[in-house]
Every structure is written in C-alpha cells, then in structure tokens.
Coordinates of C-alpha atoms in Angstrom, one line a residue:
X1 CA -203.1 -129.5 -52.0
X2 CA -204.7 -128.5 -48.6
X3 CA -207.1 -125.9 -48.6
X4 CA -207.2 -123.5 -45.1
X5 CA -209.4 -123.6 -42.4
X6 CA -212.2 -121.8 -42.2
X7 CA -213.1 -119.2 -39.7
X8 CA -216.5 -119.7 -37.8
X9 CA -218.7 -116.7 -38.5
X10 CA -220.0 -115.4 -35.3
X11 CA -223.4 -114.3 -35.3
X12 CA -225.0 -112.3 -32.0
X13 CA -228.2 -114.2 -30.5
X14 CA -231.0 -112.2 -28.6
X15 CA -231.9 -113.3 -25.4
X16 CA -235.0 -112.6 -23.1
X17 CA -234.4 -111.4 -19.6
X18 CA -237.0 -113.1 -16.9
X19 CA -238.3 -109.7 -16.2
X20 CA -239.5 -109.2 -20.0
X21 CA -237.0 -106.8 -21.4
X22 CA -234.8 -108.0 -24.3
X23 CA -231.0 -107.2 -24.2
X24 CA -228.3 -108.5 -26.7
X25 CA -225.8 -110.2 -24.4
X26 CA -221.9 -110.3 -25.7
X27 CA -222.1 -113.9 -26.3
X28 CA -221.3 -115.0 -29.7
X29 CA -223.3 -118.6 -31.0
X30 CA -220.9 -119.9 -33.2
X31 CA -222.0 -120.7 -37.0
X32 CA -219.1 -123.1 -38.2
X33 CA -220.2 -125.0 -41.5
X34 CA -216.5 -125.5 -43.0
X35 CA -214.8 -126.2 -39.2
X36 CA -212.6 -128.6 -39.3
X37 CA -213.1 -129.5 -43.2
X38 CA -210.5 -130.1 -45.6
X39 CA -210.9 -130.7 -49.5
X40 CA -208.6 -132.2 -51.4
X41 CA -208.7 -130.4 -55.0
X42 CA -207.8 -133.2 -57.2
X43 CA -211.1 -134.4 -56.2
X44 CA -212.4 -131.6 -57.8
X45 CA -209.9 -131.3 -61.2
X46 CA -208.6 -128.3 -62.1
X47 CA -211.7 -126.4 -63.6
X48 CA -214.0 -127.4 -60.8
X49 CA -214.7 -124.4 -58.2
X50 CA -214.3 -125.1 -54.5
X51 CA -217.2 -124.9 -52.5
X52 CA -218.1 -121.1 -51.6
X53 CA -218.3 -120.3 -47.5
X54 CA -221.6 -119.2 -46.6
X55 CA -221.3 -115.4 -44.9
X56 CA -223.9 -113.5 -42.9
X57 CA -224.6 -111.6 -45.5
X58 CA -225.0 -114.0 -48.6
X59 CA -227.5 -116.1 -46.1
X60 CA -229.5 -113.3 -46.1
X61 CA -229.1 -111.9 -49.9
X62 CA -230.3 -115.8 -50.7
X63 CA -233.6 -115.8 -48.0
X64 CA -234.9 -112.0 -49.1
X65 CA -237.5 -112.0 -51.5
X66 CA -235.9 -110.7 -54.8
X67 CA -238.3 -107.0 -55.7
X68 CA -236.5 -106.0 -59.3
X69 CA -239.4 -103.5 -60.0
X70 CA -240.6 -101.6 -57.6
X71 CA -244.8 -100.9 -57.4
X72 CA -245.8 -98.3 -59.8
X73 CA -242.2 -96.7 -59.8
X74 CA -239.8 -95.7 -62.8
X75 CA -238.7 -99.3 -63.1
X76 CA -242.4 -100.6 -63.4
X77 CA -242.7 -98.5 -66.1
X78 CA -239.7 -99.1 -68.1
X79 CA -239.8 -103.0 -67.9
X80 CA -240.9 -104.9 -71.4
X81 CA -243.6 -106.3 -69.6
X82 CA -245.9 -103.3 -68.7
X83 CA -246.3 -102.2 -71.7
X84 CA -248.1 -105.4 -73.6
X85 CA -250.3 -105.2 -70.4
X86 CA -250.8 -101.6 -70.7
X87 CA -252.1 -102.1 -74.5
X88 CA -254.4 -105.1 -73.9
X89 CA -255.9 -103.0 -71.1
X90 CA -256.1 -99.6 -73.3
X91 CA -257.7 -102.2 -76.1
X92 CA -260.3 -104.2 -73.6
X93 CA -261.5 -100.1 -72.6
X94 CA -261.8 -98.9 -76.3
X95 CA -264.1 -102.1 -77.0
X96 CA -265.8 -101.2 -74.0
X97 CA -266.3 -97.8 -75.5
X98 CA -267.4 -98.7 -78.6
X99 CA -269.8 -101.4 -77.7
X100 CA -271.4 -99.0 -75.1
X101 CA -271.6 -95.8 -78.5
X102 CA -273.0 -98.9 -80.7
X103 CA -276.0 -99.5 -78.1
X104 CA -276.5 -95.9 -77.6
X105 CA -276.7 -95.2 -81.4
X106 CA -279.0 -97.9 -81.7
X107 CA -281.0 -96.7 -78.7
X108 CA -281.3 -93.2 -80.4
X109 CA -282.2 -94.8 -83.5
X110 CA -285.2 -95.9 -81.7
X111 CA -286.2 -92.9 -80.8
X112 CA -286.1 -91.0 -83.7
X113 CA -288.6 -94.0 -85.3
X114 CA -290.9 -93.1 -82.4
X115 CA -290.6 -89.3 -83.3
X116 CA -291.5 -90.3 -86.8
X117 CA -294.4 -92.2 -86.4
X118 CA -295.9 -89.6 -83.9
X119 CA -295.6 -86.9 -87.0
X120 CA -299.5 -86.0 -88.1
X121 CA -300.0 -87.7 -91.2
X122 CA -302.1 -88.2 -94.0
X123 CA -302.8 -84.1 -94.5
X124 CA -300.1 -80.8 -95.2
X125 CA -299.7 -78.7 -92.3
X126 CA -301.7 -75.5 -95.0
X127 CA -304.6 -78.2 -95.2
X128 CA -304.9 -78.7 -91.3
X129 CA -307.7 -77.4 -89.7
X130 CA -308.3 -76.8 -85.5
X131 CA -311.0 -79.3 -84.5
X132 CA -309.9 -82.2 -87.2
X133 CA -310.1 -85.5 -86.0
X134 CA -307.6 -88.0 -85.4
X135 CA -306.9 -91.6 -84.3
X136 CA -304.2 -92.3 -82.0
X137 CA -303.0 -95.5 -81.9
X138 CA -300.8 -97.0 -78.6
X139 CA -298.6 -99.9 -79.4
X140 CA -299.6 -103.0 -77.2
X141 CA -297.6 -105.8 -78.3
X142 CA -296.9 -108.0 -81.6
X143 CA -297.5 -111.8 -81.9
X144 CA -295.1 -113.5 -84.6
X145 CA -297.1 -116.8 -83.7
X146 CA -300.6 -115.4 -84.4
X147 CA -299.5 -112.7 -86.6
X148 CA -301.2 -109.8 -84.7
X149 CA -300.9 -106.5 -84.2
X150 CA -302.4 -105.3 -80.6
X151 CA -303.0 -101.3 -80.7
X152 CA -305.5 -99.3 -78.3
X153 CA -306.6 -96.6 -80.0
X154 CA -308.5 -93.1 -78.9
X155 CA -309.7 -90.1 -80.3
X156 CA -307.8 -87.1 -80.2
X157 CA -308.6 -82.9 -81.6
X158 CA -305.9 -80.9 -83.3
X159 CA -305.5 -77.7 -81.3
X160 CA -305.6 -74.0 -82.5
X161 CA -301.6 -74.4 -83.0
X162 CA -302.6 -76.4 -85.4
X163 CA -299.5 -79.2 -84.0
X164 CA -300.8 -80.1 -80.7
X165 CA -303.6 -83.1 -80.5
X166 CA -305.9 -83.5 -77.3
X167 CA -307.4 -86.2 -76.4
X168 CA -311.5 -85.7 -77.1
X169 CA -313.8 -85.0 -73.8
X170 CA -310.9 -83.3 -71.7
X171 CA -313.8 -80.7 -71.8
X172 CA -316.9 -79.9 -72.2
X173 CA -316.8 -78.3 -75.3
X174 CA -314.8 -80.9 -77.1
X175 CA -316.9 -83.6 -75.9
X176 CA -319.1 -86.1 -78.0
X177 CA -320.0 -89.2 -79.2
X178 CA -318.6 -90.7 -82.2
X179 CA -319.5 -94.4 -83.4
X180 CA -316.0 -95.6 -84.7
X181 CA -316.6 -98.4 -87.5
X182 CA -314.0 -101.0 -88.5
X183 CA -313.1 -102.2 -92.2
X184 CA -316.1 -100.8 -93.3
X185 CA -317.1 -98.6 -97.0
X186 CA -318.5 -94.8 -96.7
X187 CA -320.8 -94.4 -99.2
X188 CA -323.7 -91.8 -99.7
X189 CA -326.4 -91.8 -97.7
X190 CA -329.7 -90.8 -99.3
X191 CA -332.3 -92.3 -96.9
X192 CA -335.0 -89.8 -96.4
X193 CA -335.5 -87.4 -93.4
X194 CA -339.1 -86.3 -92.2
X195 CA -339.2 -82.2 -92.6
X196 CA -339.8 -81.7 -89.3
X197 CA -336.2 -83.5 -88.2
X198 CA -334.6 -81.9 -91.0
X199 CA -335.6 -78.3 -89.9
X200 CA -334.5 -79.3 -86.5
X201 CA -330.9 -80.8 -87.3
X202 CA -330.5 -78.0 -89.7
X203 CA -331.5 -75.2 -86.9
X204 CA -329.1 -76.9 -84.1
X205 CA -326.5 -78.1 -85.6
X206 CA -326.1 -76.1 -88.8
X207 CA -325.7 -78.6 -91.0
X208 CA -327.6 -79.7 -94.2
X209 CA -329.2 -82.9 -94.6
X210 CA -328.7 -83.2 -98.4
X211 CA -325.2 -84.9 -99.6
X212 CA -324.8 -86.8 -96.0
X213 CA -322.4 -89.8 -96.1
X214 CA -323.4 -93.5 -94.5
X215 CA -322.0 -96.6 -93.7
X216 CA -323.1 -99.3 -96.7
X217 CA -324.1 -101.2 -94.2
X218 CA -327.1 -99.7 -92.1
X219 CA -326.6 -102.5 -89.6
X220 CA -323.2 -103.0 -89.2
X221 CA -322.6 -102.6 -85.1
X222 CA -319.4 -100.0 -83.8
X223 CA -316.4 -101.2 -82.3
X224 CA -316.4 -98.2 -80.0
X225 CA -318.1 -95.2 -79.2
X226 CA -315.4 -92.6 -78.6
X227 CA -315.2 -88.9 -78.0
X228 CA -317.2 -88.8 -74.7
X229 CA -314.0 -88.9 -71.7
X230 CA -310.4 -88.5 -72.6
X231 CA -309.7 -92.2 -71.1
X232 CA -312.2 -93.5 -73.7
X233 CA -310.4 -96.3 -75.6
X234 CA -310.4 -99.5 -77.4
X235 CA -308.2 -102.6 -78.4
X236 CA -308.1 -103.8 -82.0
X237 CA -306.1 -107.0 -83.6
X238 CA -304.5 -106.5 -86.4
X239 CA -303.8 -109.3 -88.7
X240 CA -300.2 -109.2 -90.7
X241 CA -298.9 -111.4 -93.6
X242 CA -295.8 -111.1 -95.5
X243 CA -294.4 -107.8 -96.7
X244 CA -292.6 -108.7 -99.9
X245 CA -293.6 -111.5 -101.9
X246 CA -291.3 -114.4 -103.3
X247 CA -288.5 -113.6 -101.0
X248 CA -287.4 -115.9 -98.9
X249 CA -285.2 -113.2 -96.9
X250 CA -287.8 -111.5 -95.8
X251 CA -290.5 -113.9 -95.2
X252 CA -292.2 -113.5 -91.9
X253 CA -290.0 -115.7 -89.0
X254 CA -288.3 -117.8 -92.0
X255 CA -286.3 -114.7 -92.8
X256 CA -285.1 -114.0 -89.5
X257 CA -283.9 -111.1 -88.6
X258 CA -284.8 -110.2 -91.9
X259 CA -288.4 -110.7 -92.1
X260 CA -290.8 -107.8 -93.2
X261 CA -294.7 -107.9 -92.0
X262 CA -297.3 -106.0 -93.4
X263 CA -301.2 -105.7 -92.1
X264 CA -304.0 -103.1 -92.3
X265 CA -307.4 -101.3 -90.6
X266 CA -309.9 -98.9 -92.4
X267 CA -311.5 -96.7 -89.5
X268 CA -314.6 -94.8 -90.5
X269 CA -316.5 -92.5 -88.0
X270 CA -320.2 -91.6 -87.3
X271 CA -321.8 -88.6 -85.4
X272 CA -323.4 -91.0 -83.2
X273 CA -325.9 -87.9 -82.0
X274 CA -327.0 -87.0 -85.5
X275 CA -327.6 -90.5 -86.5
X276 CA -330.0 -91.2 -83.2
X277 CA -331.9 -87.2 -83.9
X278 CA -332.6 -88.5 -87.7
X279 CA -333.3 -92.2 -86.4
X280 CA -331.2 -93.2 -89.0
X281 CA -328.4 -95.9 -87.9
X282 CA -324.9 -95.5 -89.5
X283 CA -325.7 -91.9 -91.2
X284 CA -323.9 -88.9 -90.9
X285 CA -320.2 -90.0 -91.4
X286 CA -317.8 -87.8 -90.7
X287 CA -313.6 -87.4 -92.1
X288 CA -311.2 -88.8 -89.7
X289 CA -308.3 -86.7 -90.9
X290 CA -305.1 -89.0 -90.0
X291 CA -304.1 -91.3 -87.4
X292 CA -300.4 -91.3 -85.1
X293 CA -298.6 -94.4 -83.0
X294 CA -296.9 -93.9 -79.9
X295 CA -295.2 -95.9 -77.7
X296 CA -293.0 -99.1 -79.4
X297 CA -293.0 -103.0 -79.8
X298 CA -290.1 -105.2 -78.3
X299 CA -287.6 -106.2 -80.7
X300 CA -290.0 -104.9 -83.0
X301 CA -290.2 -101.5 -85.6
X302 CA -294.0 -100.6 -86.7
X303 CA -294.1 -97.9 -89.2
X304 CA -297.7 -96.3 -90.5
X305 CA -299.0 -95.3 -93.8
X306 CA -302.3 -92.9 -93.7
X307 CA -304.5 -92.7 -96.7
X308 CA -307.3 -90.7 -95.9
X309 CA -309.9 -91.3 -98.8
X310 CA -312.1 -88.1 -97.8
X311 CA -309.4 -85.6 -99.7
X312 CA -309.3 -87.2 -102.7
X313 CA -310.5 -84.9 -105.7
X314 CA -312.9 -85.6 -108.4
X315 CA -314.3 -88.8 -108.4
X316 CA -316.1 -90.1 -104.6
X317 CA -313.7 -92.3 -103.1
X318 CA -315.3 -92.7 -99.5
X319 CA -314.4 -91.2 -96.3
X320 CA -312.5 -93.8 -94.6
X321 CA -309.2 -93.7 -92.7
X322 CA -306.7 -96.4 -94.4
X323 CA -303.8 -97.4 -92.1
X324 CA -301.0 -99.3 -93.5
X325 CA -298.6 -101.1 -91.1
X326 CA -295.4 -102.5 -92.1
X327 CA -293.3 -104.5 -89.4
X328 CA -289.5 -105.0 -89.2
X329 CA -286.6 -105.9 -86.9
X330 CA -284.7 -103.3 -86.2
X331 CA -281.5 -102.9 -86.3
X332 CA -280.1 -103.4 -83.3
X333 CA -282.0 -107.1 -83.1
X334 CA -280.2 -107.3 -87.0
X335 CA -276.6 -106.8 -85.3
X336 CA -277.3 -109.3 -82.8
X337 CA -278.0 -111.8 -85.0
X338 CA -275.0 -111.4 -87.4
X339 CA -272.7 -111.3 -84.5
X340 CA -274.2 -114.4 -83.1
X341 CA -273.4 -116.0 -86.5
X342 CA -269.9 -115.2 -86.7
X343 CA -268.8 -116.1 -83.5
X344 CA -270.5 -119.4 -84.3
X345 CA -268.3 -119.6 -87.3
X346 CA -265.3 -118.6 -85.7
X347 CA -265.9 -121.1 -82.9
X348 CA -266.3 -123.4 -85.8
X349 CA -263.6 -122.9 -87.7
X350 CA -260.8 -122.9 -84.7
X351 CA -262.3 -126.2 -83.6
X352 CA -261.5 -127.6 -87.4
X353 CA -258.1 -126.3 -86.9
X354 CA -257.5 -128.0 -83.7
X355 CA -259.0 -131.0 -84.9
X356 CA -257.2 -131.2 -88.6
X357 CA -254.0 -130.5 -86.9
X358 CA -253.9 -133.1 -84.1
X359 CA -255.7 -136.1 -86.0
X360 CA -254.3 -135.3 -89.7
X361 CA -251.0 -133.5 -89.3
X362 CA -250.2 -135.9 -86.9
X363 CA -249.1 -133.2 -84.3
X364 CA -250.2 -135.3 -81.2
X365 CA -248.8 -132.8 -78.1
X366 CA -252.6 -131.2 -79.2
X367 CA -254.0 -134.5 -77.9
X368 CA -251.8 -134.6 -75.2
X369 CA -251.5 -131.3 -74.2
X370 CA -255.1 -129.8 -74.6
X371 CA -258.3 -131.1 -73.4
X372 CA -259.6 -130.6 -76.3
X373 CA -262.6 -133.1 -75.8
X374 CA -264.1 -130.8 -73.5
X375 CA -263.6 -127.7 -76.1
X376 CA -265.2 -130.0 -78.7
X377 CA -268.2 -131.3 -76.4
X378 CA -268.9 -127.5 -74.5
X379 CA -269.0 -126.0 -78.4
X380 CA -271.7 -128.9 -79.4
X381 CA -273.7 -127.4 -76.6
X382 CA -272.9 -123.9 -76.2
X383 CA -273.1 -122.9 -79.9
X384 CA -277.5 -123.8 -79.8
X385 CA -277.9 -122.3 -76.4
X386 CA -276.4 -118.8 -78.5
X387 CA -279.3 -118.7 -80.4
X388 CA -281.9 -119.0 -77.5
X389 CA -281.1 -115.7 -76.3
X390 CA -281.2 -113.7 -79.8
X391 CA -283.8 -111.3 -79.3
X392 CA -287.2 -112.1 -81.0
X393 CA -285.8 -115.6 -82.1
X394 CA -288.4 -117.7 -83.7
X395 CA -289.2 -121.5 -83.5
X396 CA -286.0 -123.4 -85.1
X397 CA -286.4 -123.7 -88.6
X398 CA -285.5 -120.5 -89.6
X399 CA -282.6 -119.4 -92.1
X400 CA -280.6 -118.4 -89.4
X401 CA -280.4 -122.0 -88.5
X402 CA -279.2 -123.1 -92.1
X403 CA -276.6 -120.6 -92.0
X404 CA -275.3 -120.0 -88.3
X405 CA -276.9 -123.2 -86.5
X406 CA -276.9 -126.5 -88.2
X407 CA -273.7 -127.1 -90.0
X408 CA -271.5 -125.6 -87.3
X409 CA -272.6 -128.5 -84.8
X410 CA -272.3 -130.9 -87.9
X411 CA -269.0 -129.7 -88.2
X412 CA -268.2 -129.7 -84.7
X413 CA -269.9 -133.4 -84.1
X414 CA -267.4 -134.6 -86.7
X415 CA -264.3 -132.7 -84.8
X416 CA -265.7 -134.4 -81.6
X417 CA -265.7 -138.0 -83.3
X418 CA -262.4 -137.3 -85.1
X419 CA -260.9 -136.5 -81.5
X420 CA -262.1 -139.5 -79.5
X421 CA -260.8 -141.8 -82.2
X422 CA -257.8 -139.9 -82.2
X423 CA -257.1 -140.3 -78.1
X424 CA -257.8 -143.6 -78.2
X425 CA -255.7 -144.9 -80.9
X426 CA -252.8 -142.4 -79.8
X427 CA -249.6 -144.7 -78.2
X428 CA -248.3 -143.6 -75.0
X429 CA -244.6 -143.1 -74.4
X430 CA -243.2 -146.3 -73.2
X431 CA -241.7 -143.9 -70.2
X432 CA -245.2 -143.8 -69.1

C-alpha cells in the first residue's frame, strides 16, 4: 500500500531591505519534511499509526509554553492545588498570631508584677499618715552564681494624698538626715540626757526624751545617711538561699526553670540630728513605715514581703523594717524551657523512627534515599546548642539536662552508630 505525497507547507520568510525597512516579499521558503517519502504500511502492521505531517500550526502549538492557569484568575482559584497552599499559608499566619498574643501576654504579665510590687505595703491605706517614711528599693541585677540580690535604695515621704511618695530633700521642708542601719535590733534606749539638752530638744523639736528607741548596738556604723537630696542613695547585697526546702524542683539553678530564691534585709532608721544634739550615737530611732521595688530583673521575678515591727500591739517588738524577697522565673522563661524540651524530644523520637525503620525493618531506600547521617550528626550537635540560648540557663548539671539534654544525645549517638553500620554493611545493586 502506497501512502500519497505530501504537500510542502509554504511558510512566508521576512527579509531586510539595505535601506533598513522590513517588507515581506511574495516568496515562499519551502518546508518539505515528507517530500518525496513513501511508507510502506506493512512495515508498520495494521494497528500502528502512520507518522503525523508536521503543520504550521502544530509546530507552533508544540514550541509555546503551555499557561493552563492563568495568574491570579478564576482558573488559579479553582485548581486543587491553590487551595492546600492557601491553608498552609492561612496556618503559618495564625501561628504567627498566636506566638506574637503569647509574647504579649507574657509581656503584660510583667507588668502587672511591677504594678504590684510598687503597691505601699506593710500599713492600710486608714493607718497611713502624710510625712511616713518609706524605703524605695530599685532593682539592680541578680547573681544565680553568688546568690545576690543588688537593690539601690532611697528614701521617699508619702504625700498629703496620702498615695503619692516623694523622694526626701526635693525641698527644703522635707529635708533631713536620717542614719539608715542595716540587720540591726531597735531596742529602748534609756541612756541619760543632761537637763539642759533635754529642755532644748524638747523646746525645738517637740519631742519628749523619755520612752526614746536605740540601736542595741551604740557603735554599730550606718550604711547610709539619707534624707538630705532627692538623688541620695545607696547599694545593698542581698544574700538568697533556697525558697522551699527538700525539693528538688525548686532548688535554686538545680531546679531550673523551676527554682524559687528566697533572701532578706532589716532596715532600721535614726534621726541622725537628734542623736548628734543629745551626743548620743544610735538614739532616737524612728518607724520606717514600708518599703516598694521598681524597676525588674532579667529573666527574673522579685516579689517583697514588708513586716514592719513598729505596729505591732502589746508586747515591744522593735521598730525595724523586715523585707522578705522571694525570687522566681517567670513565666515566660518557664515556657521557653518546656518548649525547648519538646522539640528536643520530638527531634529525638523521629530520629529513632528513621533509624529503627532503615536498620531493623530492613527498609533500606531510607539508607539510600536520605542522608540521614547528616540528620543524625546535625541533631548530636544542634540539640546542646538549644539549651545555650534558654534564657537565665544555669551551668549544666541542672534537671533540665536529665530530662531534655542528656538522653536525647544518648539516644541520638546510638541512631548515629546504628546508621553508619547500617551504610556500610548495606549491598549495592549489582546494576551499580
């Protein structure tokens, strides 16, 4: 069976003309790819198709880039894959979202235990009286290491609103000097005063000399004599121990991020200018009515307790100031650290996977097919470098480590051996 000639498909060429122009002359290039062909179709068999004569057109259908969906129109959207891409993008935004709300609840969080710990303590707002004395404290900074506590403290006035405190010697009537004592007992002071002084102190300052409080000891130096200029301040270390006793949860650095601190000061303060007109050292001690913090720790939560001794009824307790500190992370440094575990785990445990599938279930394309030596060795490194940047991390050692840190890169050493004995005893295909 002979099969017809062909026609040669005529296709116009462009020419360029010497002066520039371009014209398209009425010659015809001839395109002839069956001319003078002939097939013979029981070469083919009967369900073979004869070869298909190239056109114009099906030359250029083949050579244009096929488009199916056009950008951003109503085929875009109805194809089967916008919408998966749609929903991991819509999901990637919403964790966005929530991990930005998380961070902002915990930054609120913060503030409000700022708020609280600048709230007058120690006496009822009926009890408060303008002119009453009180320390206020400025956190500095907090050594896990030494296990201290730096605060700057200064002497402030409660105002006539009876809410506001001033800093002492912003003016010149609420200016004075006051001999501030550390860790030191108030007791009564009954060291006699010549009459002559007594008549004076009692004529100028209104006071009676009888029933006068002291410092037990008469030559115990200040830390700090305060009251005179509002800058007036000073520095004092506070030493902090464990919180809660027989718990290793909350022992200070081994309990990590759960570790509770707990330290103390005892303020007491002297009317520096009574005590030099009676020439009597540490006399005239005076209530200091509470104490406030301001300002906050890194990675740190300080919290204050006021006992103020001078209100207590009946029997003489003292006058001093008692300031109880207790010291926590909070809870934003708590979240980090539990998140930090379980993606250690989870690292962990798909590692195991990997590793149990390719070197015990025998399913060797996992060998073949996934570097997973370089998953195994970039875990072993990666999952210690996680804890490094935990905020407020202590030394190693702590439980965190037990838990989060030592077994996964255990586990994960044993994956890693596992696999390299695995590779190498793995036959290749005798294609290869």
């Amino acid at each position: 069976m002979q099969v017809e000639e062909y026609q040669p498909l005529s296709i116009s060429r462009r020419h360029n003309v010497p002066n520039g122009a371009t014209t398209h002359e009425d010659s015809e290039a001839t395109y002839q790819p069956y001319h003078n062909t002939s097939y013979n179709a029981s070469s083919y068999g009967p369900e073979k198709a004869l070869p298909v004569p190239i056109t114009a057109s099906h030359a250029h259908s083949q050579n244009a880039r096929s488009n199916p969906l056009s950008r951003f129109g109503k085929s875009f959207w109805t194809s089967r894959k916008v919408w998966p891409r749609i929903v991991y993008i819509l999901t990637a935004f919403i964790l966005v979202i929530i991990w930005v709300n998380v961070m902002l609840a915990f930054a609120e969080q913060e503030v409000k235990a700022q708020e609280r710990n600048k709230n007058l303590n120690s006496t009822k707002g009926s009890d408060r009286q303008p002119r009453d004395l009180y320390m206020k404290g400025t956190l500095k900074k907090f050594d896990p290491i030494e296990r201290a506590l730096t605060v700057a403290w200064g002497l402030t006035y409660l105002d006539k609103d009876n809410t506001t405190l001033l800093p002492m010697g912003d003016s010149e009537g609420m200016s004075a000097s006051y001999a501030i004592y550390r860790d030191v007992k108030v007791v009564n002071d009954d060291r006699p005063i010549s009459d002559n002084l007594t008549a004076i102190i009692e004529a100028s300052f209104g006071v009676s000399v009888e029933g006068r409080l002291g410092i037990d000891n008469v030559t115990q130096p200040p830390i700090a004599i305060l009251g005179q200029h509002p800058f007036d301040s000073v520095d004092t270390s506070i030493d902090f121990q464990q919180a809660v006793e027989e718990n290793p949860w909350k022992q200070p650095l081994f309990g990590y991020p759960f570790d509770e601190w707990a330290g103390s000061i005892v303020f007491a303060a002297v009317d520096k200018g009574l005590a030099d007109m009676s020439n009597l050292s540490n006399s005239w001690a005076l209530p200091l009515s509470g104490a406030v913090l301001s300002d906050s720790t890194l990675n740190w939560r300080m919290t204050l307790a006021v006992n103020n001794t001078c209100l207590f009824d009946g029997e003489f307790a003292g006058c001093e100031l008692h300031l109880d500190f207790i010291g926590k992370r909070p809870d934003l440094v708590r979240f980090a650290a539990i998140l930090a575990i379980i993606v250690n785990w989870l690292s962990t445990i798909g590692i195991f996977l990997l590793t149990s599938e390719a070197a015990i279930m025998g399913r060797l394309h996992i060998l073949t097919e996934t570097d997973i030596m370089g998953v195994c060795f970039t875990a072993l490194f990666a999952l210690p470098s996680v804890r490094v940047i935990l905020p407020g991390a202590p030394d190693f050692g702590a439980i965190i480590d037990l838990i989060g840190i030592i077994p996964n890169i255990i586990i994960i050493s044993i994956c890693t051996t596992m696999m390299a004995i695995s590779k190498v005893m793995t036959r290749r295909p005798k294609a290869e």
